[in-house]
mmCIF file of C-alpha atoms in Angstrom:
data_model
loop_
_atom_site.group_PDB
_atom_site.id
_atom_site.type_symbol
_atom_site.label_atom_id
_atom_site.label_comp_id
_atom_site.label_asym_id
_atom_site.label_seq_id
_atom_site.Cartn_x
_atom_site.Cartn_y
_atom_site.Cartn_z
ATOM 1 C CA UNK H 1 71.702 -85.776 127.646
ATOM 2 C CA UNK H 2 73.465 -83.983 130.426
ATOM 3 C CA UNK H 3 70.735 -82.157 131.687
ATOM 4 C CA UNK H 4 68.109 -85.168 131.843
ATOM 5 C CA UNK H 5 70.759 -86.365 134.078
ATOM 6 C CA UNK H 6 70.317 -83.520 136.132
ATOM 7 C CA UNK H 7 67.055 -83.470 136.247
ATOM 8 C CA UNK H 8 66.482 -87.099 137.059
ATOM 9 C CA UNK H 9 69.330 -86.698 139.599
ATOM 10 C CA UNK H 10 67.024 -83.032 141.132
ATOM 11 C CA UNK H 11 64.311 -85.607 141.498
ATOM 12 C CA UNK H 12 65.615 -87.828 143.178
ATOM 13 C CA UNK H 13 67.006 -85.728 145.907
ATOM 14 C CA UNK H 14 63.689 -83.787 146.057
ATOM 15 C CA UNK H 15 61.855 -87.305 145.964
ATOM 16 C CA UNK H 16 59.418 -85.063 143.763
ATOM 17 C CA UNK H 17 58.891 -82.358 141.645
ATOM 18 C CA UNK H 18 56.539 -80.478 139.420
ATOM 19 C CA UNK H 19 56.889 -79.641 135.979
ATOM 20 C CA UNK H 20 57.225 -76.070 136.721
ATOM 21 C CA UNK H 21 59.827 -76.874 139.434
ATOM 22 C CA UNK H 22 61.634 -78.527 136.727
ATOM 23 C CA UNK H 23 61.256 -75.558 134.124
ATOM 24 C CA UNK H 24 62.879 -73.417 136.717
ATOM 25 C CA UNK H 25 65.399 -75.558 137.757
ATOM 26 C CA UNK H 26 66.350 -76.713 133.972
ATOM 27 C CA UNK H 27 64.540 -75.243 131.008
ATOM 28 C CA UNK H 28 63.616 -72.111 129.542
ATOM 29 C CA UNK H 29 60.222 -72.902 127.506
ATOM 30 C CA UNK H 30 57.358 -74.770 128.776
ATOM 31 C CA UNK H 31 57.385 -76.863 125.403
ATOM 32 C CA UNK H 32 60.662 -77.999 125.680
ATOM 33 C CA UNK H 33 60.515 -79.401 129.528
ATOM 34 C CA UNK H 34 57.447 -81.122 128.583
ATOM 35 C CA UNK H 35 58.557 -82.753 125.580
ATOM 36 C CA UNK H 36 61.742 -83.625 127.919
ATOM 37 C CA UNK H 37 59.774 -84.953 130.447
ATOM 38 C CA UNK H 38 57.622 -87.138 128.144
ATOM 39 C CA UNK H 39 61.047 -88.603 127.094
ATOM 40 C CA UNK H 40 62.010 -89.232 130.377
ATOM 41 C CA UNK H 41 58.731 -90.638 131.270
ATOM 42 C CA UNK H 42 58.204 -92.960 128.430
ATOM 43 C CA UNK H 43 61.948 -94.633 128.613
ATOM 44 C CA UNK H 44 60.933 -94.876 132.347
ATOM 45 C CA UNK H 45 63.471 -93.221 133.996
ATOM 46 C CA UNK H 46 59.979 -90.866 135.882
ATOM 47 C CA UNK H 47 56.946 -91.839 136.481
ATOM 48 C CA UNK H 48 54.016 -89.416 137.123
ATOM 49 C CA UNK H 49 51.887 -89.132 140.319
ATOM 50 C CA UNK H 50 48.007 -88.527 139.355
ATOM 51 C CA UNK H 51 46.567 -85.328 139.696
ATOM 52 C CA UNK H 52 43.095 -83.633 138.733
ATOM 53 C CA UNK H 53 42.746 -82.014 136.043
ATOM 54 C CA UNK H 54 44.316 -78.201 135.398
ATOM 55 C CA UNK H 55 46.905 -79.235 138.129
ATOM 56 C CA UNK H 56 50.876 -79.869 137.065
ATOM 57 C CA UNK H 57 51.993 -83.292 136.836
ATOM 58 C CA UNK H 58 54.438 -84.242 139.938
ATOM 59 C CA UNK H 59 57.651 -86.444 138.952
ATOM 60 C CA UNK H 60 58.875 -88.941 140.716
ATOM 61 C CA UNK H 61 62.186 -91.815 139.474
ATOM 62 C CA UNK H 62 61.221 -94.255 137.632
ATOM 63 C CA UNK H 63 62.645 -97.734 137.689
ATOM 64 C CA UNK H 64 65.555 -96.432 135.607
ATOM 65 C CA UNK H 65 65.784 -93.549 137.442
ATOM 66 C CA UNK H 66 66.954 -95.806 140.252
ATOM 67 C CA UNK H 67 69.978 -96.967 138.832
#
């Protein structure tokens, strides 16, 4: 859609991003940016940095996400 473009396109000029940074940025409902996300992350266009548990996930492009 038009808006994972944006937010793949916000990523990549903030190199990376949290989920919240994304809600703000994007989204209204924490459901919906993380079912996004998932999307986005699973058709590789983000991949997730690992962080301990209770934390938010940090985005980062993808190898899609690079074209």
């Amino acid at each position: 859609t038009e808006r994972d473009l944006q937010v793949v396109e916000a990523v990549w000029e903030a190199r990376y991003l949290t989920t919240e940074q994304i809600k703000l940025l994007f989204f209204g409902s924490a459901t919906r940016v993380r079912t996004r996300l998932r999307i986005l992350f699973d058709k590789g266009y983000l991949k997730k940095r690992p962080v301990g548990q209770n934390e938010q996930d940090v985005y980062f492009l993808g190898v899609k996400g690079k074209h």
